[in-house]
CSV table of C-alpha atoms in Angstrom, one decimal:
chain,number,residue,atom,x,y,z
A,1,MET,CA,-14.1,1.7,-17.4
A,2,ARG,CA,-11.3,2.7,-20.0
A,3,GLU,CA,-10.7,0.5,-22.2
A,4,THR,CA,-6.8,0.4,-23.3
A,5,ASN,CA,-5.5,-0.4,-26.7
A,6,SER,CA,-2.3,-1.9,-27.4
A,7,THR,CA,-0.5,1.1,-27.3
A,8,GLU,CA,-1.2,2.3,-24.1
A,9,GLU,CA,-0.6,1.5,-20.3
A,10,LYS,CA,-2.2,2.1,-17.1
A,11,VAL,CA,0.0,4.2,-14.5
A,12,VAL,CA,-0.5,4.7,-11.3
A,13,THR,CA,-0.1,8.8,-9.9
A,14,ARG,CA,1.5,9.3,-6.4
A,15,THR,CA,-2.6,9.2,-4.9
A,16,GLY,CA,-2.6,5.7,-6.4
A,17,ALA,CA,-5.0,6.7,-8.5
A,18,PRO,CA,-5.0,5.2,-12.4
A,19,GLN,CA,-4.1,7.3,-15.4
A,20,TYR,CA,-4.1,6.7,-18.9
A,21,SER,CA,-0.9,7.4,-21.9
A,22,THR,CA,0.7,6.6,-24.8
A,23,ALA,CA,3.4,3.9,-24.1
A,24,GLY,CA,5.6,4.1,-27.1
A,25,ALA,CA,4.6,8.1,-27.3
A,26,PRO,CA,8.1,9.3,-29.5
A,27,GLU,CA,10.2,11.1,-27.4
A,28,ALA,CA,9.2,14.6,-29.6
A,29,THR,CA,10.0,17.7,-27.6
A,30,VAL,CA,7.8,19.7,-26.5
A,31,VAL,CA,7.9,23.7,-26.5
A,32,ASN,CA,5.7,25.6,-24.6
A,33,HIS,CA,4.9,29.1,-27.0
A,34,GLY,CA,2.0,29.8,-24.4
A,35,LYS,CA,0.9,33.4,-22.5
A,36,ARG,CA,2.6,31.7,-20.0
A,37,GLY,CA,6.2,29.1,-19.2
A,38,LEU,CA,6.3,26.2,-18.1
A,39,ALA,CA,8.5,27.4,-15.0
A,40,GLY,CA,5.4,29.4,-14.3
A,41,LYS,CA,3.1,26.5,-14.7
A,42,LEU,CA,5.7,23.9,-13.1
A,43,ASN,CA,5.8,26.2,-9.7
A,44,ARG,CA,2.0,26.7,-9.9
A,45,LEU,CA,1.1,23.3,-9.3
A,46,PHE,CA,4.2,23.0,-6.6
A,47,ALA,CA,2.6,25.3,-5.1
A,48,ALA,CA,-1.0,24.2,-5.3
A,49,VAL,CA,-0.4,20.2,-4.5
A,50,PRO,CA,1.2,20.0,-1.5
A,51,ARG,CA,2.7,16.7,0.4
A,52,PRO,CA,0.1,15.3,3.0
A,53,ASP,CA,1.6,17.8,6.0
A,54,GLY,CA,1.1,20.8,3.9
A,55,LYS,CA,4.7,21.2,3.0
A,56,GLU,CA,5.7,21.9,-0.7
A,57,TYR,CA,7.0,18.5,-2.5
A,58,THR,CA,10.4,18.7,-3.2
A,59,ASN,CA,12.3,19.1,-6.4
A,60,GLU,CA,14.1,16.0,-5.1
A,61,GLN,CA,10.7,14.2,-4.4
A,62,VAL,CA,9.4,15.0,-7.2
A,63,ALA,CA,12.4,13.7,-9.2
A,64,GLU,CA,12.5,10.3,-7.0
A,65,ALA,CA,8.2,10.0,-7.2
A,66,VAL,CA,8.9,10.9,-11.5
A,67,ARG,CA,11.0,8.3,-11.8
A,68,ALA,CA,9.4,5.4,-10.1
A,69,SER,CA,6.6,6.0,-11.9
A,70,LYS,CA,8.8,3.9,-14.4
A,71,LEU,CA,7.3,6.6,-17.2
A,72,VAL,CA,10.8,7.8,-17.4
A,73,LYS,CA,14.2,6.6,-17.4
A,74,THR,CA,16.4,9.4,-15.6
A,75,ILE,CA,15.1,13.1,-14.3
A,76,SER,CA,16.7,14.8,-11.4
A,77,GLN,CA,16.0,17.2,-8.8
A,78,SER,CA,18.8,19.4,-10.6
A,79,TYR,CA,17.0,18.6,-14.1
A,80,ILE,CA,13.4,19.7,-12.8
A,81,TRP,CA,15.7,23.1,-10.7
A,82,GLN,CA,16.5,24.2,-14.1
A,83,LEU,CA,11.9,23.6,-15.7
A,84,ARG,CA,11.0,25.3,-12.5
A,85,ASN,CA,14.0,28.5,-13.0
A,86,GLY,CA,13.0,28.9,-16.7
A,87,VAL,CA,16.5,27.7,-16.9
A,88,LYS,CA,15.8,25.2,-19.3
A,89,ASP,CA,12.2,25.2,-21.7
A,90,ASN,CA,12.0,22.0,-23.8
A,91,PRO,CA,11.3,18.8,-21.8
A,92,THR,CA,10.7,15.8,-23.4
A,93,PHE,CA,7.2,14.4,-23.7
A,94,ALA,CA,8.0,11.6,-22.0
A,95,HIS,CA,9.4,14.4,-19.0
A,96,LEU,CA,6.4,16.6,-19.0
A,97,ARG,CA,4.4,12.6,-18.7
A,98,GLY,CA,6.3,11.9,-16.0
A,99,LEU,CA,5.5,15.7,-14.2
A,100,ALA,CA,2.0,15.3,-15.6
A,101,ALA,CA,1.0,12.4,-13.8
A,102,PHE,CA,2.7,13.5,-10.1
A,103,PHE,CA,0.8,16.8,-10.2
A,104,GLU,CA,-2.4,14.7,-11.1
A,105,VAL,CA,-3.1,17.5,-14.4
A,106,PRO,CA,-3.4,16.2,-18.4
A,107,VAL,CA,0.2,16.6,-20.0
A,108,SER,CA,-2.1,19.7,-21.8
A,109,TYR,CA,-1.9,21.4,-19.2
A,110,PHE,CA,2.2,22.7,-19.8
A,111,VAL,CA,1.1,23.7,-23.6
A,112,ASP,CA,-2.5,24.5,-24.0
A,113,ASP,CA,-3.2,28.1,-21.4
A,114,GLU,CA,-6.4,27.5,-21.5
A,115,VAL,CA,-6.6,24.0,-20.0
A,116,ALA,CA,-3.7,25.6,-17.6
A,117,ASP,CA,-6.6,28.2,-16.4
A,118,ARG,CA,-9.0,25.5,-16.4
A,119,ILE,CA,-6.9,23.5,-13.6
A,120,ASP,CA,-5.2,26.8,-12.2
A,121,GLU,CA,-8.7,27.2,-10.6
A,122,LYS,CA,-10.1,24.3,-9.9
A,123,LEU,CA,-6.7,24.1,-7.8
A,124,ALA,CA,-7.1,27.2,-6.4
A,125,ALA,CA,-10.3,26.4,-5.2
A,126,LEU,CA,-9.1,23.4,-3.5
A,127,ARG,CA,-6.5,25.3,-2.1
A,128,ALA,CA,-9.0,27.8,-0.4
A,129,GLU,CA,-11.0,25.0,1.2
A,130,ARG,CA,-7.8,23.3,2.6
A,131,GLU,CA,-7.2,26.2,3.8
A,132,ARG,CA,-10.9,27.2,5.4
A,133,ILE,CA,-11.0,23.6,6.2
A,134,ALA,CA,-7.8,24.0,8.4
A,135,GLU,CA,-8.9,27.1,10.2
A,136,LEU,CA,-11.7,26.0,11.4
A,137,ALA,CA,-10.3,22.5,12.2
A,138,SER,CA,-7.5,25.0,14.8
A,139,ASP,CA,-10.7,26.9,16.1
A,140,SER,CA,-10.8,25.6,19.7
A,141,GLU,CA,-14.3,26.4,19.8
A,142,ALA,CA,-15.5,25.2,16.4
A,143,ARG,CA,-14.0,21.5,17.4
A,144,LEU,CA,-15.8,21.6,21.1
A,145,ILE,CA,-19.3,21.5,19.1
A,146,ALA,CA,-18.3,19.1,16.7
A,147,MET,CA,-17.0,16.8,20.6
A,148,ARG,CA,-20.0,17.8,22.2
A,149,ALA,CA,-22.2,17.1,18.6
A,150,GLY,CA,-20.5,14.1,18.9
A,151,GLU,CA,-21.9,13.5,21.7
A,152,LEU,CA,-25.6,13.7,21.2
A,153,SER,CA,-28.3,11.8,20.0
A,154,PRO,CA,-29.1,11.3,16.8
A,155,GLN,CA,-32.3,13.4,17.1
A,156,GLY,CA,-30.0,16.2,18.8
A,157,ARG,CA,-27.5,16.7,16.3
A,158,ARG,CA,-30.2,17.1,13.7
A,159,GLN,CA,-31.7,19.7,16.3
A,160,VAL,CA,-28.7,21.0,16.1
A,161,MET,CA,-28.1,20.9,12.6
A,162,ASP,CA,-31.2,22.7,12.1
A,163,LEU,CA,-30.4,25.4,15.1
A,164,LEU,CA,-27.3,26.3,13.2
A,165,ASN,CA,-28.5,26.2,9.3
A,166,VAL,CA,-30.7,29.1,10.9
A,167,VAL,CA,-27.9,30.6,12.1
A,168,HIS,CA,-26.0,30.3,9.5
A,169,GLU,CA,-29.2,31.6,6.6
A,170,LEU,CA,-29.6,34.6,9.0
A,171,GLU,CA,-25.7,35.8,9.0
A,172,LEU,CA,-26.1,35.2,5.2
A,173,SER,CA,-28.7,38.0,5.0
A,174,LYS,CA,-27.0,40.0,7.4
A,175,ARG,CA,-23.5,40.0,5.1
A,176,GLY,CA,-26.0,40.2,1.7
A,177,GLY,CA,-24.9,36.7,1.0
A,178,GLU,CA,-27.3,34.3,-1.5
A,179,VAL,CA,-29.1,32.2,1.3
A,180,PRO,CA,-28.7,28.6,0.0
A,181,GLU,CA,-31.6,26.3,-0.8
A,182,PRO,CA,-32.1,23.3,2.2
């Protein structure tokens, strides 16, 4: 568990996960002189962190959630639009902190290209996995297999899994893929 000192406060992100931030932080302005600008990073977050229905958050939804977090007194959808379009590129630390909390990334994502690169890689992998799962869920044969497997006894499910593992390993070896350890 994380200990907090008197200058830290616990905030809750959009998914309810606790995140800690400096309560008495000055309203210092943060300028991003990295190889990628603030607008690009913010737009990547919008694209990579979808709403529960899979669609992209709107500027208004993000502004409302950031205001509700109480990390920022005021932030509007038009200000977020300006940040996303490069019209404004010098937000206050409080604005960055609020946006970071919403998207569940560290504030350093916006100012450190190495941190942004690492997080972007993780977000891309997560997005690919989400798309793979959605594709599987829409496949009627895969759903039928899952439904039938759910009706089997535990022993029957183990036998089906063993058979699936054999077929999976065969297909991987045919494609030249690496066969995973059991």
